[in-house]
Tab-separated table of C-alpha atoms in Angstrom:
chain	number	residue	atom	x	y	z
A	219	UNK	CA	48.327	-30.865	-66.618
A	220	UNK	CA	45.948	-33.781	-67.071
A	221	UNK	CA	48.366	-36.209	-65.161
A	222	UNK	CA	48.570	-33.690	-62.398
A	223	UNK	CA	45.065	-33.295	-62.114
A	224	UNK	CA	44.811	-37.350	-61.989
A	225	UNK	CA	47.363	-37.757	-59.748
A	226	UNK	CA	45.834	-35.192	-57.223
A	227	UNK	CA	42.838	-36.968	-57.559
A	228	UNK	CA	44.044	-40.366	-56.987
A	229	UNK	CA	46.091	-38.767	-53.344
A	230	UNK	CA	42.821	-37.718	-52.765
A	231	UNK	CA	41.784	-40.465	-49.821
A	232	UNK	CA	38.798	-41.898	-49.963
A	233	UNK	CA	36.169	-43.349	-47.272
A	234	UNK	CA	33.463	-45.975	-48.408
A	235	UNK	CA	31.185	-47.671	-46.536
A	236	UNK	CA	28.289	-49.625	-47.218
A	237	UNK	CA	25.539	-46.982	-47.503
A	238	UNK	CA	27.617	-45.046	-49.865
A	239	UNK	CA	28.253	-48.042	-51.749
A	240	UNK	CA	24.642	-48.081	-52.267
A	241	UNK	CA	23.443	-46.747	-55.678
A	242	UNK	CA	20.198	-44.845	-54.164
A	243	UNK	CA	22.931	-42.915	-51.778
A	244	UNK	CA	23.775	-40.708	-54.490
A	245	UNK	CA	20.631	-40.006	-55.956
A	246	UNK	CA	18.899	-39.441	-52.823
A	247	UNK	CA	21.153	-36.989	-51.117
A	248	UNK	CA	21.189	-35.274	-54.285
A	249	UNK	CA	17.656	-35.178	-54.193
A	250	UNK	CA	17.866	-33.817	-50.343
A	251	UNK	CA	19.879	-30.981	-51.120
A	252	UNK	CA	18.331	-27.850	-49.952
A	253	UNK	CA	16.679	-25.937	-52.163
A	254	UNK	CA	16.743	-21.628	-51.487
A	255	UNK	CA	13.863	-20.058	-50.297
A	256	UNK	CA	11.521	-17.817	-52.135
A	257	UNK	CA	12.289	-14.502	-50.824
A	258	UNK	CA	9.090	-14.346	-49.841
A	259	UNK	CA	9.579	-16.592	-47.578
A	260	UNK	CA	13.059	-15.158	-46.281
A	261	UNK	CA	11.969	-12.067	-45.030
A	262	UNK	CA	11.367	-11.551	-41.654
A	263	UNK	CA	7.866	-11.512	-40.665
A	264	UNK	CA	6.352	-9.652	-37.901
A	265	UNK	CA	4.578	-11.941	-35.543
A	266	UNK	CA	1.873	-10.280	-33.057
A	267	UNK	CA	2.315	-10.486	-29.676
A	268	UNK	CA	0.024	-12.182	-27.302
A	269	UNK	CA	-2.348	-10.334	-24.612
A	270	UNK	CA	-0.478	-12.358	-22.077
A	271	UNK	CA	3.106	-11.859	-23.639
A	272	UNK	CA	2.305	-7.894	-23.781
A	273	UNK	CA	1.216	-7.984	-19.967
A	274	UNK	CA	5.222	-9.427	-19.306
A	275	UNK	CA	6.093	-7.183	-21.096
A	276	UNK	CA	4.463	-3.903	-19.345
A	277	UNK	CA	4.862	-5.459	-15.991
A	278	UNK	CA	8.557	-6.457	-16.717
A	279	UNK	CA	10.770	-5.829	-13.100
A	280	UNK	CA	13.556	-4.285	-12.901
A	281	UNK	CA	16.745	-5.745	-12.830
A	282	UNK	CA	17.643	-7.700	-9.304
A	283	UNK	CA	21.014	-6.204	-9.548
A	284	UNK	CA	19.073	-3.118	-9.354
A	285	UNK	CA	16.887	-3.735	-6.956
A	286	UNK	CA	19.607	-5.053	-4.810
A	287	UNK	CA	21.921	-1.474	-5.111
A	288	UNK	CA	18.580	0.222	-4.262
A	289	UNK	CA	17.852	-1.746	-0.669
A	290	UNK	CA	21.097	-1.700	0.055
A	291	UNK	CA	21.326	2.053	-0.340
A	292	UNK	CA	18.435	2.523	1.747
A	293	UNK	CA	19.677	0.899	4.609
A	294	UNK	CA	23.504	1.598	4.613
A	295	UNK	CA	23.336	4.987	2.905
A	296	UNK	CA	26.898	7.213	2.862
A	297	UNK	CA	28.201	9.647	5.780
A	298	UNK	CA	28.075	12.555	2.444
A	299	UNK	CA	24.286	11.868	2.916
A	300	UNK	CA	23.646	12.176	6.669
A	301	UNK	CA	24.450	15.989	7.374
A	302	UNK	CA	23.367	15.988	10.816
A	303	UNK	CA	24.078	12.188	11.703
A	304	UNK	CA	25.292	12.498	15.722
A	305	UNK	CA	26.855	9.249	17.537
A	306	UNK	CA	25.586	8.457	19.943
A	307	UNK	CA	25.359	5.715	22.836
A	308	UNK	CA	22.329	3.397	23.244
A	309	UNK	CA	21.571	4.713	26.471
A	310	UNK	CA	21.708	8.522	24.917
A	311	UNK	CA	19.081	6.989	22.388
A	312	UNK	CA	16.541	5.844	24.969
A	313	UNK	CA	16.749	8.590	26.511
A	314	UNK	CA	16.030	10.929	24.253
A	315	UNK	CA	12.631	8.495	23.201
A	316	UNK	CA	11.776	8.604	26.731
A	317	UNK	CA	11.448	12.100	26.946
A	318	UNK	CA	9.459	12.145	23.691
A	319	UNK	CA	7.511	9.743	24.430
A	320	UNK	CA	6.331	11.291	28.066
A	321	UNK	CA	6.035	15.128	26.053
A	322	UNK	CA	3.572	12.890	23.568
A	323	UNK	CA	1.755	11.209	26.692
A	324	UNK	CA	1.345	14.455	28.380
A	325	UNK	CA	-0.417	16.356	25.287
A	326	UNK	CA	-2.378	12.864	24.818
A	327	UNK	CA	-3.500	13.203	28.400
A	328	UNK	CA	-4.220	16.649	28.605
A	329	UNK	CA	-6.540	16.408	25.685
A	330	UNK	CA	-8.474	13.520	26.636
A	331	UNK	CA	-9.433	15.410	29.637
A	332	UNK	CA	-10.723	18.515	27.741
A	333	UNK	CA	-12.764	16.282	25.802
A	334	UNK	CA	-13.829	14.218	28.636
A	335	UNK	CA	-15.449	17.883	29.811
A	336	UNK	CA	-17.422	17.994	26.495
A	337	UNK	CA	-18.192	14.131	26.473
A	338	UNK	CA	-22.103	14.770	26.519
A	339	UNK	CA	-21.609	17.324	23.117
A	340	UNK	CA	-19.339	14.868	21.572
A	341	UNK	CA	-21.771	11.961	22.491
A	342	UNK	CA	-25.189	13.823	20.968
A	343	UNK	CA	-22.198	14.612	18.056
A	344	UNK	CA	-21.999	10.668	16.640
A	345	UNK	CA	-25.851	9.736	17.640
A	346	UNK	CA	-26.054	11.917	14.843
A	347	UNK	CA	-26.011	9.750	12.188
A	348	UNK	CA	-28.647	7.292	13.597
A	349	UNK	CA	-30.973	10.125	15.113
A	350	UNK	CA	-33.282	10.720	12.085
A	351	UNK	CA	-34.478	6.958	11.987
A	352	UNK	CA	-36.365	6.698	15.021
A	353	UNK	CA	-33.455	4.975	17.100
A	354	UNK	CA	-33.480	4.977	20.823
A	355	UNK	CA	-29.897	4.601	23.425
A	356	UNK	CA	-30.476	2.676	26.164
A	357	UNK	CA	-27.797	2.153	29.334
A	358	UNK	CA	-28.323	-1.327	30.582
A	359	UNK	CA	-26.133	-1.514	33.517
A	360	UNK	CA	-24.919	1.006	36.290
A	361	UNK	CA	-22.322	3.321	34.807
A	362	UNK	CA	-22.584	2.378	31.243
A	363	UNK	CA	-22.883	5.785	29.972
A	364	UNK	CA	-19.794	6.880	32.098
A	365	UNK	CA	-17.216	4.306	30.835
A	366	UNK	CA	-18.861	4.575	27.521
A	367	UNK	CA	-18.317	8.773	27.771
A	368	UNK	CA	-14.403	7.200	28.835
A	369	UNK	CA	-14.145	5.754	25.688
A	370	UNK	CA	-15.127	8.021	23.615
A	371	UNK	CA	-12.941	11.073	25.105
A	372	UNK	CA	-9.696	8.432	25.033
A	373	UNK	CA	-10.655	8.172	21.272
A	374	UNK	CA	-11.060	11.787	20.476
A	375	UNK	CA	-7.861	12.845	23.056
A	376	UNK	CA	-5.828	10.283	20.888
A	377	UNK	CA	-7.346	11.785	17.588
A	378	UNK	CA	-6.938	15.099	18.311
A	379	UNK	CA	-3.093	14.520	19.908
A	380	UNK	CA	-2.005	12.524	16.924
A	381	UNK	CA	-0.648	15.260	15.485
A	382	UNK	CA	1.932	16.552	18.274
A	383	UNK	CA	2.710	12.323	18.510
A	384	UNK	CA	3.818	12.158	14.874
A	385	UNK	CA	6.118	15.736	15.297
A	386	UNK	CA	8.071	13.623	18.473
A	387	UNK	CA	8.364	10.642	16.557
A	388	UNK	CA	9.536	12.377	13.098
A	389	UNK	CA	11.858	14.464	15.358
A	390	UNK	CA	13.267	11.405	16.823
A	391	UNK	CA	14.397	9.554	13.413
A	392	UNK	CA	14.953	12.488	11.665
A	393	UNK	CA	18.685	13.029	12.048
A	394	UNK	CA	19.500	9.606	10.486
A	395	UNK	CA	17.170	9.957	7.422
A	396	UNK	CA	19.539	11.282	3.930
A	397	UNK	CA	18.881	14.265	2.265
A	398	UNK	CA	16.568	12.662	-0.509
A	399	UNK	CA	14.601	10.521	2.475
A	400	UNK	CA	13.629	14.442	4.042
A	401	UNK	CA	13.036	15.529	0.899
A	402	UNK	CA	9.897	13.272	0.662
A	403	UNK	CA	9.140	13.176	4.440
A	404	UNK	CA	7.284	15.839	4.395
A	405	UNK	CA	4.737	15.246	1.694
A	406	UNK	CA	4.479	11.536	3.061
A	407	UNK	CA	3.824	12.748	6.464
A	408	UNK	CA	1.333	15.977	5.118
A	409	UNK	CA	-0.449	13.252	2.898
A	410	UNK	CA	-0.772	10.095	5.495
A	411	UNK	CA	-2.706	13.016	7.752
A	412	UNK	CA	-5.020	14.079	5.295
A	413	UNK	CA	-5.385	10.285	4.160
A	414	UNK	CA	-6.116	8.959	7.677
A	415	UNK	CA	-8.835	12.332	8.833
A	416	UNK	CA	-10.274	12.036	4.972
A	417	UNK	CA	-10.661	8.467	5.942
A	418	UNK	CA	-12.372	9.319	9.011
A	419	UNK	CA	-14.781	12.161	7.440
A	420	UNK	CA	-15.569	9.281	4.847
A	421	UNK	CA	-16.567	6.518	7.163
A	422	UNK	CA	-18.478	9.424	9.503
A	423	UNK	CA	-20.226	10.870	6.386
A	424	UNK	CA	-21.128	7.827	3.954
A	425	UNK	CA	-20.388	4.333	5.616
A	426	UNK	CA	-21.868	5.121	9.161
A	427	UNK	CA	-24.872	6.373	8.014
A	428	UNK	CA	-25.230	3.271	5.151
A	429	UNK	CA	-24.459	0.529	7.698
A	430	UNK	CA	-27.257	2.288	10.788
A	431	UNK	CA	-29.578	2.213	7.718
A	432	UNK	CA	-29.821	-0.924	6.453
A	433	UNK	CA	-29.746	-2.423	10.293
A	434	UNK	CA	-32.741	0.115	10.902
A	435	UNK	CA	-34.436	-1.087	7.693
A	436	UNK	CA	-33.884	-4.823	8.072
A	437	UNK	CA	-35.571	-5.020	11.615
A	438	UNK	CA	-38.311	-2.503	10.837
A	439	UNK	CA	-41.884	-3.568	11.267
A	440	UNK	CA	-40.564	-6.612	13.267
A	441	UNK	CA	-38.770	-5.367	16.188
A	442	UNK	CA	-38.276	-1.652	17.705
A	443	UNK	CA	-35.159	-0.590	17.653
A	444	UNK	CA	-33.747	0.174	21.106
A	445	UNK	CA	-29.827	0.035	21.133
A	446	UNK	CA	-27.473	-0.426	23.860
A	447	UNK	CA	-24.968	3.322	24.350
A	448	UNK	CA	-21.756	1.198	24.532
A	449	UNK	CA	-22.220	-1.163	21.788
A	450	UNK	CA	-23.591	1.562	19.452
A	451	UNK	CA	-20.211	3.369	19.904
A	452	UNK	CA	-18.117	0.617	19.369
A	453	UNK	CA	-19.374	-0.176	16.475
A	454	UNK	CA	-18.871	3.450	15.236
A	455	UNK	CA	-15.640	3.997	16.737
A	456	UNK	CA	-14.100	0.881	15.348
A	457	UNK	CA	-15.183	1.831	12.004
A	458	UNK	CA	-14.186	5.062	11.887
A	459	UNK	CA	-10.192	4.300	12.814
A	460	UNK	CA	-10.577	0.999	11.001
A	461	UNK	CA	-11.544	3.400	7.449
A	462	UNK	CA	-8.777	5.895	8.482
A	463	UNK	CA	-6.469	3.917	9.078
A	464	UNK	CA	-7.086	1.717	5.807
A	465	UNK	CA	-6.815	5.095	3.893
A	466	UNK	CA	-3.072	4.329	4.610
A	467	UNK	CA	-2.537	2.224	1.390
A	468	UNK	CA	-0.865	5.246	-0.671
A	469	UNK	CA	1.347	5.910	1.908
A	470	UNK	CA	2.818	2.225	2.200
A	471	UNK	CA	3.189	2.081	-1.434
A	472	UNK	CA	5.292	5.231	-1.470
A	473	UNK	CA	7.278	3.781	1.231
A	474	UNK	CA	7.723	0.598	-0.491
A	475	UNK	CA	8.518	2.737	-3.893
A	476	UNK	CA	11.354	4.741	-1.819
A	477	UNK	CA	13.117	1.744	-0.665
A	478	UNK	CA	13.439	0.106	-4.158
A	479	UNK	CA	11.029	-2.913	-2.974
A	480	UNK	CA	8.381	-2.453	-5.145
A	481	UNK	CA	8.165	-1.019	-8.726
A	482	UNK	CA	5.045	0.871	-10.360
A	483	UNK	CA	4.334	-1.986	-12.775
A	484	UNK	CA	5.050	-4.785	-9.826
A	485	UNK	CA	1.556	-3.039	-8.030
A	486	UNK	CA	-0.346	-2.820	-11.321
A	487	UNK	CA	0.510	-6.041	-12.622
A	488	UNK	CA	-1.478	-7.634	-9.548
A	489	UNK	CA	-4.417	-5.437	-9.425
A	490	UNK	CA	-6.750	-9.014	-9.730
A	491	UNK	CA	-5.280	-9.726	-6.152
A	492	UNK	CA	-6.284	-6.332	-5.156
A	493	UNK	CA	-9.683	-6.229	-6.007
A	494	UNK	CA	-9.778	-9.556	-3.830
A	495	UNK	CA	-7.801	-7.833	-1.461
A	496	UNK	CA	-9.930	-5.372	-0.974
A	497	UNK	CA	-13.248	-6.844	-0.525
A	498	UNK	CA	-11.809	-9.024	2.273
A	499	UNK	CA	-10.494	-5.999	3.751
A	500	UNK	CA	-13.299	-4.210	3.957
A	501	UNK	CA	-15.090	-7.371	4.941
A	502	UNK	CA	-12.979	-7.514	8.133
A	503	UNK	CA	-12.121	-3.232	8.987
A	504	UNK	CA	-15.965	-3.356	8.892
A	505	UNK	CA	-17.925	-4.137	12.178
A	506	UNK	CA	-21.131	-4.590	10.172
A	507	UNK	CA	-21.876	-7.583	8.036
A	508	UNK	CA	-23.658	-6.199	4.983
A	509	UNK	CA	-22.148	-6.144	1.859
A	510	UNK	CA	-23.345	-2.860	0.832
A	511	UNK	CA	-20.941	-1.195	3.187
A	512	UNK	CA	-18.454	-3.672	3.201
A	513	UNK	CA	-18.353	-2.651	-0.746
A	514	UNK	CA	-18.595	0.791	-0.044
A	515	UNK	CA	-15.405	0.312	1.623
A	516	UNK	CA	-13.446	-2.102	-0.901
A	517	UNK	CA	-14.235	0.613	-3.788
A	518	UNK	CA	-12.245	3.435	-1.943
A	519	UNK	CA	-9.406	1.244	-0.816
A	520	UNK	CA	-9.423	-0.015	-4.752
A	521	UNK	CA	-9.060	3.643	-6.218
A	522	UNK	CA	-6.568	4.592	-3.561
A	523	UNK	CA	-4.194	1.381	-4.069
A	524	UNK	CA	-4.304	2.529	-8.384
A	525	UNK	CA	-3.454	6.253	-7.037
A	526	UNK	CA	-0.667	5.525	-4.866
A	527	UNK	CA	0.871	3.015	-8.008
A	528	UNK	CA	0.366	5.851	-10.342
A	529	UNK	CA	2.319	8.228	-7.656
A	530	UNK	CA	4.970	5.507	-7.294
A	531	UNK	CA	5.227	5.748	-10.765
A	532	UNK	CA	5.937	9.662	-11.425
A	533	UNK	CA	8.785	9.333	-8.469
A	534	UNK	CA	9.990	6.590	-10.702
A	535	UNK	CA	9.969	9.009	-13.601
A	536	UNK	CA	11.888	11.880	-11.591
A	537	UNK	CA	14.485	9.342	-10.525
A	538	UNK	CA	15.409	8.023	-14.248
A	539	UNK	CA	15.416	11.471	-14.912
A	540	UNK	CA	17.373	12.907	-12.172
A	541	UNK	CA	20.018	10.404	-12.884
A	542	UNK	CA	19.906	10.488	-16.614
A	543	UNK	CA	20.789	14.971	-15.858
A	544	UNK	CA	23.463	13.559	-13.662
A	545	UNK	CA	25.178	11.317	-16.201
A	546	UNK	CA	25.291	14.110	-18.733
């Protein structure tokens, strides 16, 4: 047994070369063998994460394949979801949006005449806001007060006939929307209308009255303020549409949401941009140049853009959860 355990041995080969010819080769990778670690020190231990790595984490997209299925859905949905899809020609298509259009000019035009009949009440109306402080409307030229009476009934015809314009133009897309897309048109279409006439109640209310106030304030005790008809209501006009339409912002979101564009944690993960955002907004929807109201403004437009994440967030919710009932 010994001669067989030489001889296997000596079949063995063998490779030398000069570093394991050395002497201090075999004592030093001896000496480098690895030793095992206490267990101590083989456990896993739990390392903390970071601010920044639990912000990726939180704001983590979804997956592009994802996204992807979710555009492409929206714009090439199935014939199963299109009950009352109708073909028709391009020339069919016009004109039916002709004939809405002209049934949406003719209530427009109809109701900027009514108004233009109560153009003095609606005038004394918006000097409201401004009347208390000792301000005085001058007309400067010959028929100032008529085109600016013009102007004001266009604005309150196209306000008050914005309704019966949205109804054509919902009418008009609303065979080729799927059956989820008309389950949210409504609220979408009930909240943008209470968004954009809250928006205008706001800006009558609390930014009109801010921004005359501080102009009244500033040139008190130096000059007497005597204002020009037309240029007063520009300046409210303008900022009254410019605050309801800016009131908007939910509504977009939603939109974006819908589509599969835009996740819940995409918006909140940039909310430093929006506070930017919305300070230059404000600095540019508002006519006046004081930053009181111009940050009376950008704090609205902040809490709306965190509400309409948040909403974009529970339809999120009642998607996962729709589909995760439809799996089982």
């Amino acid at each position: 047994s010994s001669s067989s355990s030489s001889s296997s041995a000596s079949s063995t080969p063998s490779f030398k070369t000069s570093l394991t010819n050395d002497p201090a080769f075999g004592n030093e990778s001896a000496s480098a063998a690895p030793t095992p670690a206490p267990a101590a020190m083989r456990s896993t231990e739990m390392v903390p994460l970071t601010a920044a790595q639990k912000s990726a984490a939180f704001v983590k997209a979804p997956e592009p394949d994802k996204q992807r299925e979710q555009v492409r859905s929206f714009l090439y949905p199935g014939e199963e979801e299109l009950p009352d899809d109708v073909e028709m020609t391009i020339w069919e298509h016009l004109e039916e949006l002709r004939e809405r259009a002209l049934v949406s000019a003719a209530v427009v035009g109809t109701l900027i005449l009514v108004c233009f009949c109560f153009a003095k009440d609606l005038t004394i109306f918006l000097e409201e806001p401004v009347k208390e402080q000792g301000v005085r409307f001058l007309q400067l030229g010959p028929g100032e007060y008529f085109f600016t009476t013009v102007k004001v009934a266009g604005y309150t015809g196209l306000l008050a006939g914005a309704p019966v314009v949205l109804y054509e133009a919902i009418a008009y897309v609303l065979p080729g929307l799927t059956l989820n897309e008309r389950k949210t048109l409504g609220p979408i279409v009930l909240g943008s209308s209470v968004l954009f006439y809250g928006g205008i109640a706001f800006a009558y209310a609390v930014l009109v009255p801010a921004a005359l106030k501080f102009f009244v304030g500033y040139a008190e005790g130096a000059v007497e303020s005597l204002w020009s008809i037309d240029q007063y209501f520009e300046f409210v006009l303008v900022l009254l549409f410019s605050t309801g339409l800016s009131f908007q912002v939910p509504v977009i979101q939603l939109l974006l949401g819908q589509a599969g564009i835009v996740s819940s944690k995409q918006m909140l993960s940039v909310w430093r941009y929006v506070v930017v955002g919305s300070v230059v907004a404000a600095a540019v929807l508002t006519p006046s140049t004081d930053p009181f109201t111009q940050l009376l403004l950008a704090a609205p437009l902040m809490s709306l853009y965190l509400g309409g994440a948040w909403l974009v967030g529970l339809t999120e919710r009642d998607k996962d959860q729709g589909g995760a009932m439809t799996m089982k």
